[in-house]
PDB file of C-alpha atoms in Angstrom:
ATOM      1  CA  UNK A   1      10.207  12.412   7.325  1.00  0.00           C
ATOM      2  CA  UNK A   2       7.158  10.108   8.142  1.00  0.00           C
ATOM      3  CA  UNK A   3       4.614  12.327   5.534  1.00  0.00           C
ATOM      4  CA  UNK A   4       1.924  10.174   6.970  1.00  0.00           C
ATOM      5  CA  UNK A   5       0.946   9.018  11.009  1.00  0.00           C
ATOM      6  CA  UNK A   6      -0.983   6.505  12.210  1.00  0.00           C
ATOM      7  CA  UNK A   7      -0.426   8.206  15.966  1.00  0.00           C
ATOM      8  CA  UNK A   8      -2.436   5.327  17.556  1.00  0.00           C
ATOM      9  CA  UNK A   9      -0.849   1.357  17.067  1.00  0.00           C
ATOM     10  CA  UNK A  10      -3.555  -0.717  18.571  1.00  0.00           C
ATOM     11  CA  UNK A  11      -7.473   0.449  19.412  1.00  0.00           C
ATOM     12  CA  UNK A  12     -10.050  -1.660  20.476  1.00  0.00           C
ATOM     13  CA  UNK A  13     -13.004  -1.757  20.332  1.00  0.00           C
ATOM     14  CA  UNK A  14     -17.205  -3.917  21.183  1.00  0.00           C
ATOM     15  CA  UNK A  15     -19.215  -5.246  17.922  1.00  0.00           C
ATOM     16  CA  UNK A  16     -21.747  -3.022  16.698  1.00  0.00           C
ATOM     17  CA  UNK A  17     -19.902  -0.052  18.147  1.00  0.00           C
ATOM     18  CA  UNK A  18     -18.198   2.742  16.186  1.00  0.00           C
ATOM     19  CA  UNK A  19     -14.290   2.278  15.293  1.00  0.00           C
ATOM     20  CA  UNK A  20     -12.968   5.383  14.878  1.00  0.00           C
ATOM     21  CA  UNK A  21      -9.244   5.326  12.971  1.00  0.00           C
ATOM     22  CA  UNK A  22      -7.093   8.641  12.055  1.00  0.00           C
ATOM     23  CA  UNK A  23      -4.429   9.985  10.084  1.00  0.00           C
ATOM     24  CA  UNK A  24      -2.433  12.527   9.944  1.00  0.00           C
ATOM     25  CA  UNK A  25      -0.059  13.715   7.203  1.00  0.00           C
ATOM     26  CA  UNK A  26       2.336  16.697   6.689  1.00  0.00           C
ATOM     27  CA  UNK A  27       2.448  17.777   3.086  1.00  0.00           C
ATOM     28  CA  UNK A  28       0.029  19.828   1.624  1.00  0.00           C
ATOM     29  CA  UNK A  29       0.194  18.611  -2.076  1.00  0.00           C
ATOM     30  CA  UNK A  30      -1.102  15.288  -0.943  1.00  0.00           C
ATOM     31  CA  UNK A  31      -5.018  15.248  -2.601  1.00  0.00           C
ATOM     32  CA  UNK A  32      -5.952  11.820  -3.112  1.00  0.00           C
ATOM     33  CA  UNK A  33      -6.325   9.445   0.254  1.00  0.00           C
ATOM     34  CA  UNK A  34      -6.901   5.545  -0.017  1.00  0.00           C
ATOM     35  CA  UNK A  35      -7.548   3.643   3.359  1.00  0.00           C
ATOM     36  CA  UNK A  36      -6.703  -0.512   3.339  1.00  0.00           C
ATOM     37  CA  UNK A  37      -7.279  -3.141   5.936  1.00  0.00           C
ATOM     38  CA  UNK A  38      -4.827  -5.933   5.925  1.00  0.00           C
ATOM     39  CA  UNK A  39      -5.068  -9.448   7.416  1.00  0.00           C
ATOM     40  CA  UNK A  40      -2.070 -11.373   8.438  1.00  0.00           C
ATOM     41  CA  UNK A  41      -0.181 -12.993   5.729  1.00  0.00           C
ATOM     42  CA  UNK A  42      -2.190 -11.438   3.327  1.00  0.00           C
ATOM     43  CA  UNK A  43      -2.140  -7.925   1.010  1.00  0.00           C
ATOM     44  CA  UNK A  44      -3.833  -4.832   1.287  1.00  0.00           C
ATOM     45  CA  UNK A  45      -7.226  -4.724   0.384  1.00  0.00           C
ATOM     46  CA  UNK A  46      -8.549  -1.344  -0.463  1.00  0.00           C
ATOM     47  CA  UNK A  47     -11.122   0.046   1.594  1.00  0.00           C
ATOM     48  CA  UNK A  48     -11.881   3.937   0.619  1.00  0.00           C
ATOM     49  CA  UNK A  49     -10.958   6.392  -1.453  1.00  0.00           C
ATOM     50  CA  UNK A  50     -11.559   9.861  -0.653  1.00  0.00           C
ATOM     51  CA  UNK A  51     -10.201  13.410  -2.911  1.00  0.00           C
ATOM     52  CA  UNK A  52      -9.067  16.424  -1.597  1.00  0.00           C
ATOM     53  CA  UNK A  53     -12.344  18.191  -2.995  1.00  0.00           C
ATOM     54  CA  UNK A  54     -14.461  16.206  -1.079  1.00  0.00           C
ATOM     55  CA  UNK A  55     -14.577  16.329   2.924  1.00  0.00           C
ATOM     56  CA  UNK A  56     -16.856  13.344   3.304  1.00  0.00           C
ATOM     57  CA  UNK A  57     -17.339  10.023   1.922  1.00  0.00           C
ATOM     58  CA  UNK A  58     -18.982   7.150   2.386  1.00  0.00           C
ATOM     59  CA  UNK A  59     -19.506   3.219   1.207  1.00  0.00           C
ATOM     60  CA  UNK A  60     -21.913   1.081   2.702  1.00  0.00           C
ATOM     61  CA  UNK A  61     -20.494   0.646   6.751  1.00  0.00           C
ATOM     62  CA  UNK A  62     -16.986   3.101   6.694  1.00  0.00           C
ATOM     63  CA  UNK A  63     -16.812   6.185   6.089  1.00  0.00           C
ATOM     64  CA  UNK A  64     -14.416   8.902   5.198  1.00  0.00           C
ATOM     65  CA  UNK A  65     -13.328  12.146   5.831  1.00  0.00           C
ATOM     66  CA  UNK A  66     -11.621  14.501   5.408  1.00  0.00           C
ATOM     67  CA  UNK A  67     -10.326  17.724   7.052  1.00  0.00           C
ATOM     68  CA  UNK A  68      -7.699  19.679   4.888  1.00  0.00           C
ATOM     69  CA  UNK A  69      -7.354  22.150   6.937  1.00  0.00           C
ATOM     70  CA  UNK A  70      -6.006  20.237   9.868  1.00  0.00           C
ATOM     71  CA  UNK A  71      -4.174  17.485   7.964  1.00  0.00           C
ATOM     72  CA  UNK A  72      -6.564  15.206   8.611  1.00  0.00           C
ATOM     73  CA  UNK A  73      -7.512  12.558   8.002  1.00  0.00           C
ATOM     74  CA  UNK A  74     -11.059   9.851   9.635  1.00  0.00           C
ATOM     75  CA  UNK A  75     -12.801   6.226   9.363  1.00  0.00           C
ATOM     76  CA  UNK A  76     -15.421   5.509  10.627  1.00  0.00           C
ATOM     77  CA  UNK A  77     -16.778   1.583  11.149  1.00  0.00           C
ATOM     78  CA  UNK A  78     -20.880   1.472  11.585  1.00  0.00           C
ATOM     79  CA  UNK A  79     -21.465  -0.883  13.039  1.00  0.00           C
ATOM     80  CA  UNK A  80     -17.872  -2.563  13.553  1.00  0.00           C
ATOM     81  CA  UNK A  81     -17.956  -6.545  13.496  1.00  0.00           C
ATOM     82  CA  UNK A  82     -15.328  -9.294  14.577  1.00  0.00           C
ATOM     83  CA  UNK A  83     -14.451  -9.727  11.284  1.00  0.00           C
ATOM     84  CA  UNK A  84     -13.256  -5.943  10.722  1.00  0.00           C
ATOM     85  CA  UNK A  85      -9.832  -6.703  13.454  1.00  0.00           C
ATOM     86  CA  UNK A  86      -7.454  -6.137  11.011  1.00  0.00           C
ATOM     87  CA  UNK A  87      -4.470  -3.496  10.343  1.00  0.00           C
ATOM     88  CA  UNK A  88      -5.768  -0.769   9.126  1.00  0.00           C
ATOM     89  CA  UNK A  89      -3.268   1.866   6.285  1.00  0.00           C
ATOM     90  CA  UNK A  90      -4.550   4.933   5.370  1.00  0.00           C
ATOM     91  CA  UNK A  91      -2.153   6.129   2.672  1.00  0.00           C
ATOM     92  CA  UNK A  92      -1.731   9.898   0.281  1.00  0.00           C
ATOM     93  CA  UNK A  93      -1.187  10.639  -3.254  1.00  0.00           C
ATOM     94  CA  UNK A  94       0.019  14.619  -4.506  1.00  0.00           C
ATOM     95  CA  UNK A  95      -1.865  13.053  -8.265  1.00  0.00           C
ATOM     96  CA  UNK A  96      -2.196  16.764  -9.425  1.00  0.00           C
ATOM     97  CA  UNK A  97       2.083  16.566  -8.943  1.00  0.00           C
ATOM     98  CA  UNK A  98       2.059  13.953 -11.686  1.00  0.00           C
ATOM     99  CA  UNK A  99       2.603  11.556  -9.378  1.00  0.00           C
ATOM    100  CA  UNK A 100       0.424   8.089  -8.140  1.00  0.00           C
ATOM    101  CA  UNK A 101       2.713   7.229  -5.505  1.00  0.00           C
ATOM    102  CA  UNK A 102       1.555   6.528  -2.347  1.00  0.00           C
ATOM    103  CA  UNK A 103       3.208   7.309   0.665  1.00  0.00           C
ATOM    104  CA  UNK A 104       1.440   4.438   3.385  1.00  0.00           C
ATOM    105  CA  UNK A 105       1.182   5.321   7.500  1.00  0.00           C
ATOM    106  CA  UNK A 106       2.437   2.781   9.949  1.00  0.00           C
ATOM    107  CA  UNK A 107      -0.921   1.185  10.595  1.00  0.00           C
ATOM    108  CA  UNK A 108      -3.319   0.993  13.281  1.00  0.00           C
ATOM    109  CA  UNK A 109      -4.448  -2.590  14.571  1.00  0.00           C
ATOM    110  CA  UNK A 110      -8.551  -3.065  15.766  1.00  0.00           C
ATOM    111  CA  UNK A 111     -10.074  -5.796  17.562  1.00  0.00           C
ATOM    112  CA  UNK A 112     -13.184  -5.542  17.500  1.00  0.00           C
ATOM    113  CA  UNK A 113     -14.389  -7.531  20.493  1.00  0.00           C
ATOM    114  CA  UNK A 114     -17.994  -9.882  20.360  1.00  0.00           C
TER     115      UNK A 114
ATOM    116  CA  UNK B   1      -9.872 -14.705  -9.616  1.00  0.00           C
ATOM    117  CA  UNK B   2      -8.988 -12.015 -12.162  1.00  0.00           C
ATOM    118  CA  UNK B   3      -6.935  -9.995  -8.924  1.00  0.00           C
ATOM    119  CA  UNK B   4      -3.544  -9.221  -8.714  1.00  0.00           C
ATOM    120  CA  UNK B   5      -0.958 -12.526  -8.700  1.00  0.00           C
ATOM    121  CA  UNK B   6       2.912 -12.606  -7.140  1.00  0.00           C
ATOM    122  CA  UNK B   7       5.843 -15.637  -7.661  1.00  0.00           C
ATOM    123  CA  UNK B   8       7.208 -17.664  -5.876  1.00  0.00           C
ATOM    124  CA  UNK B   9       4.443 -16.490  -1.750  1.00  0.00           C
ATOM    125  CA  UNK B  10       7.947 -16.980  -0.161  1.00  0.00           C
ATOM    126  CA  UNK B  11      11.530 -17.379  -0.745  1.00  0.00           C
ATOM    127  CA  UNK B  12      14.516 -18.132   1.099  1.00  0.00           C
ATOM    128  CA  UNK B  13      17.681 -17.660  -0.092  1.00  0.00           C
ATOM    129  CA  UNK B  14      20.993 -17.258   1.210  1.00  0.00           C
ATOM    130  CA  UNK B  15      23.870 -13.841   1.248  1.00  0.00           C
ATOM    131  CA  UNK B  16      24.676 -12.716  -1.500  1.00  0.00           C
ATOM    132  CA  UNK B  17      22.504 -14.584  -4.373  1.00  0.00           C
ATOM    133  CA  UNK B  18      19.896 -13.668  -6.313  1.00  0.00           C
ATOM    134  CA  UNK B  19      16.442 -13.354  -6.282  1.00  0.00           C
ATOM    135  CA  UNK B  20      13.351 -12.389  -8.697  1.00  0.00           C
ATOM    136  CA  UNK B  21      10.007 -12.414  -8.008  1.00  0.00           C
ATOM    137  CA  UNK B  22       7.397 -12.041 -10.443  1.00  0.00           C
ATOM    138  CA  UNK B  23       3.935  -9.826 -10.725  1.00  0.00           C
ATOM    139  CA  UNK B  24       0.718 -10.479 -12.946  1.00  0.00           C
ATOM    140  CA  UNK B  25      -1.326  -7.352 -12.295  1.00  0.00           C
ATOM    141  CA  UNK B  26      -5.061  -7.045 -13.216  1.00  0.00           C
ATOM    142  CA  UNK B  27      -5.063  -6.744 -17.184  1.00  0.00           C
ATOM    143  CA  UNK B  28      -7.112  -3.949 -17.361  1.00  0.00           C
ATOM    144  CA  UNK B  29      -4.478  -1.882 -15.066  1.00  0.00           C
ATOM    145  CA  UNK B  30      -1.888   0.400 -16.875  1.00  0.00           C
ATOM    146  CA  UNK B  31      -0.147   1.242 -13.880  1.00  0.00           C
ATOM    147  CA  UNK B  32       2.039  -1.593 -11.468  1.00  0.00           C
ATOM    148  CA  UNK B  33       3.163  -0.599  -8.450  1.00  0.00           C
ATOM    149  CA  UNK B  34       6.494  -2.452  -5.957  1.00  0.00           C
ATOM    150  CA  UNK B  35       6.314  -1.524  -2.697  1.00  0.00           C
ATOM    151  CA  UNK B  36       8.177  -3.011   0.211  1.00  0.00           C
ATOM    152  CA  UNK B  37       6.874  -3.742   3.770  1.00  0.00           C
ATOM    153  CA  UNK B  38       8.587  -4.254   7.246  1.00  0.00           C
ATOM    154  CA  UNK B  39       6.718  -5.131  10.045  1.00  0.00           C
ATOM    155  CA  UNK B  40       5.199  -2.415  12.193  1.00  0.00           C
ATOM    156  CA  UNK B  41       5.835  -0.334   9.279  1.00  0.00           C
ATOM    157  CA  UNK B  42       3.249   0.621   6.062  1.00  0.00           C
ATOM    158  CA  UNK B  43       4.032  -1.017   2.513  1.00  0.00           C
ATOM    159  CA  UNK B  44       7.017   1.120   1.265  1.00  0.00           C
ATOM    160  CA  UNK B  45       6.806   2.746  -2.086  1.00  0.00           C
ATOM    161  CA  UNK B  46      10.017   1.404  -4.391  1.00  0.00           C
ATOM    162  CA  UNK B  47       8.866   2.180  -7.842  1.00  0.00           C
ATOM    163  CA  UNK B  48       6.183   2.162 -10.321  1.00  0.00           C
ATOM    164  CA  UNK B  49       5.323   1.830 -14.007  1.00  0.00           C
ATOM    165  CA  UNK B  50       2.929   3.556 -16.370  1.00  0.00           C
ATOM    166  CA  UNK B  51       2.953   0.522 -18.883  1.00  0.00           C
ATOM    167  CA  UNK B  52       5.551  -0.163 -19.860  1.00  0.00           C
ATOM    168  CA  UNK B  53       7.919   3.498 -18.615  1.00  0.00           C
ATOM    169  CA  UNK B  54       9.164   3.258 -15.431  1.00  0.00           C
ATOM    170  CA  UNK B  55       8.431   6.353 -14.019  1.00  0.00           C
ATOM    171  CA  UNK B  56       9.410   7.522 -10.633  1.00  0.00           C
ATOM    172  CA  UNK B  57      12.135   5.238  -8.690  1.00  0.00           C
ATOM    173  CA  UNK B  58      12.896   5.319  -4.070  1.00  0.00           C
ATOM    174  CA  UNK B  59      15.912   7.115  -3.654  1.00  0.00           C
ATOM    175  CA  UNK B  60      16.097   4.652  -1.071  1.00  0.00           C
ATOM    176  CA  UNK B  61      15.577   1.354  -3.350  1.00  0.00           C
ATOM    177  CA  UNK B  62      20.014   0.965  -3.906  1.00  0.00           C
ATOM    178  CA  UNK B  63      21.934   0.526  -7.330  1.00  0.00           C
ATOM    179  CA  UNK B  64      21.097  -3.459  -6.042  1.00  0.00           C
ATOM    180  CA  UNK B  65      17.709  -3.808  -7.404  1.00  0.00           C
ATOM    181  CA  UNK B  66      16.364  -3.090 -11.120  1.00  0.00           C
ATOM    182  CA  UNK B  67      12.676  -3.619 -11.850  1.00  0.00           C
ATOM    183  CA  UNK B  68      10.806  -4.485 -15.546  1.00  0.00           C
ATOM    184  CA  UNK B  69       7.612  -3.774 -17.460  1.00  0.00           C
ATOM    185  CA  UNK B  70       8.697  -5.629 -20.420  1.00  0.00           C
ATOM    186  CA  UNK B  71       5.848  -5.367 -22.874  1.00  0.00           C
ATOM    187  CA  UNK B  72       3.045  -3.170 -20.624  1.00  0.00           C
ATOM    188  CA  UNK B  73       1.620  -6.803 -18.885  1.00  0.00           C
ATOM    189  CA  UNK B  74       4.247  -7.830 -15.884  1.00  0.00           C
ATOM    190  CA  UNK B  75       6.414  -6.976 -14.073  1.00  0.00           C
ATOM    191  CA  UNK B  76       9.345  -8.254 -12.603  1.00  0.00           C
ATOM    192  CA  UNK B  77      11.699  -7.071  -9.298  1.00  0.00           C
ATOM    193  CA  UNK B  78      15.200  -8.516  -9.337  1.00  0.00           C
ATOM    194  CA  UNK B  79      17.613  -8.098  -6.226  1.00  0.00           C
ATOM    195  CA  UNK B  80      21.554  -8.847  -6.595  1.00  0.00           C
ATOM    196  CA  UNK B  81      23.780 -10.208  -3.555  1.00  0.00           C
ATOM    197  CA  UNK B  82      20.648  -9.976  -1.470  1.00  0.00           C
ATOM    198  CA  UNK B  83      21.143  -8.839   2.427  1.00  0.00           C
ATOM    199  CA  UNK B  84      20.280  -9.457   4.997  1.00  0.00           C
ATOM    200  CA  UNK B  85      17.982  -6.315   5.605  1.00  0.00           C
ATOM    201  CA  UNK B  86      16.882  -6.962   2.461  1.00  0.00           C
ATOM    202  CA  UNK B  87      14.676  -9.612   4.993  1.00  0.00           C
ATOM    203  CA  UNK B  88      10.600  -7.440   3.740  1.00  0.00           C
ATOM    204  CA  UNK B  89       7.046  -8.702   2.329  1.00  0.00           C
ATOM    205  CA  UNK B  90       7.258  -7.066  -1.142  1.00  0.00           C
ATOM    206  CA  UNK B  91       4.130  -5.992  -2.449  1.00  0.00           C
ATOM    207  CA  UNK B  92       2.845  -5.615  -5.378  1.00  0.00           C
ATOM    208  CA  UNK B  93       0.277  -3.453  -6.612  1.00  0.00           C
ATOM    209  CA  UNK B  94      -1.503  -2.202  -9.971  1.00  0.00           C
ATOM    210  CA  UNK B  95      -4.472   0.479 -10.634  1.00  0.00           C
ATOM    211  CA  UNK B  96      -6.757   1.772 -13.564  1.00  0.00           C
ATOM    212  CA  UNK B  97      -5.891   5.084 -15.494  1.00  0.00           C
ATOM    213  CA  UNK B  98      -7.852   6.599 -14.271  1.00  0.00           C
ATOM    214  CA  UNK B  99      -7.474  10.555 -11.348  1.00  0.00           C
ATOM    215  CA  UNK B 100      -6.688   9.196  -7.669  1.00  0.00           C
ATOM    216  CA  UNK B 101      -6.194   5.373  -9.507  1.00  0.00           C
ATOM    217  CA  UNK B 102      -7.114   2.904  -5.946  1.00  0.00           C
ATOM    218  CA  UNK B 103      -4.442   0.654  -6.131  1.00  0.00           C
ATOM    219  CA  UNK B 104      -4.507  -3.020  -6.213  1.00  0.00           C
ATOM    220  CA  UNK B 105      -2.749  -5.679  -3.594  1.00  0.00           C
ATOM    221  CA  UNK B 106      -1.350  -8.948  -4.937  1.00  0.00           C
ATOM    222  CA  UNK B 107      -0.959 -11.347  -0.887  1.00  0.00           C
ATOM    223  CA  UNK B 108       3.019 -10.725  -1.327  1.00  0.00           C
ATOM    224  CA  UNK B 109       6.375 -12.353  -2.002  1.00  0.00           C
ATOM    225  CA  UNK B 110       7.930 -13.050   1.956  1.00  0.00           C
ATOM    226  CA  UNK B 111      11.805 -12.985   1.385  1.00  0.00           C
ATOM    227  CA  UNK B 112      13.711 -14.553   3.672  1.00  0.00           C
ATOM    228  CA  UNK B 113      17.299 -13.346   3.693  1.00  0.00           C
ATOM    229  CA  UNK B 114      19.891 -15.974   6.070  1.00  0.00           C
TER     230      UNK B 114
END
């Protein structure tokens, strides 16, 4: 039962253009979402978060959008840079249920072409 | 560097042996998590601690796995009677005492069971 899904295993984008990474979830109790970037042989690096009380959060080149009715979130990277090439994971938690356990998606490999 | 550290970074063991991994979280973080990641998958939740209390444990975690956080600081994860299916990257993360609680990951311990 995959509660958090990233249906695109890979994405290629030209440098300077927008990268859009998508994530869908099934559990309506999820109320806090995180995005991570992972390089080979390293642990995931935290990028940006969003609470279910918001529908958008920005941090520099990274913006996360949350559509609660569709149970969908997306990460926008503008402009994309070659150093952004990595695997991106979304993660979700039902914190109001008293847990801080996160469920991760399977990841999307982003390649930014110079 | 005051990030999450894990030791060892790599471990090769024979099937049937016991192994123990250590995680040192960021000092002011009260929550500590263990995840396991295999190729092509996102991190899979194993267990988490708030201070020294183990609050949640995945039902996927067999009785061969045990984790401790004796003084609410570092944590250890022990796997007894290792099996080839235990080969994976074992990730530790910590988070501060805040709602949601963005998790910060260590570099991981790669376990290979031969």
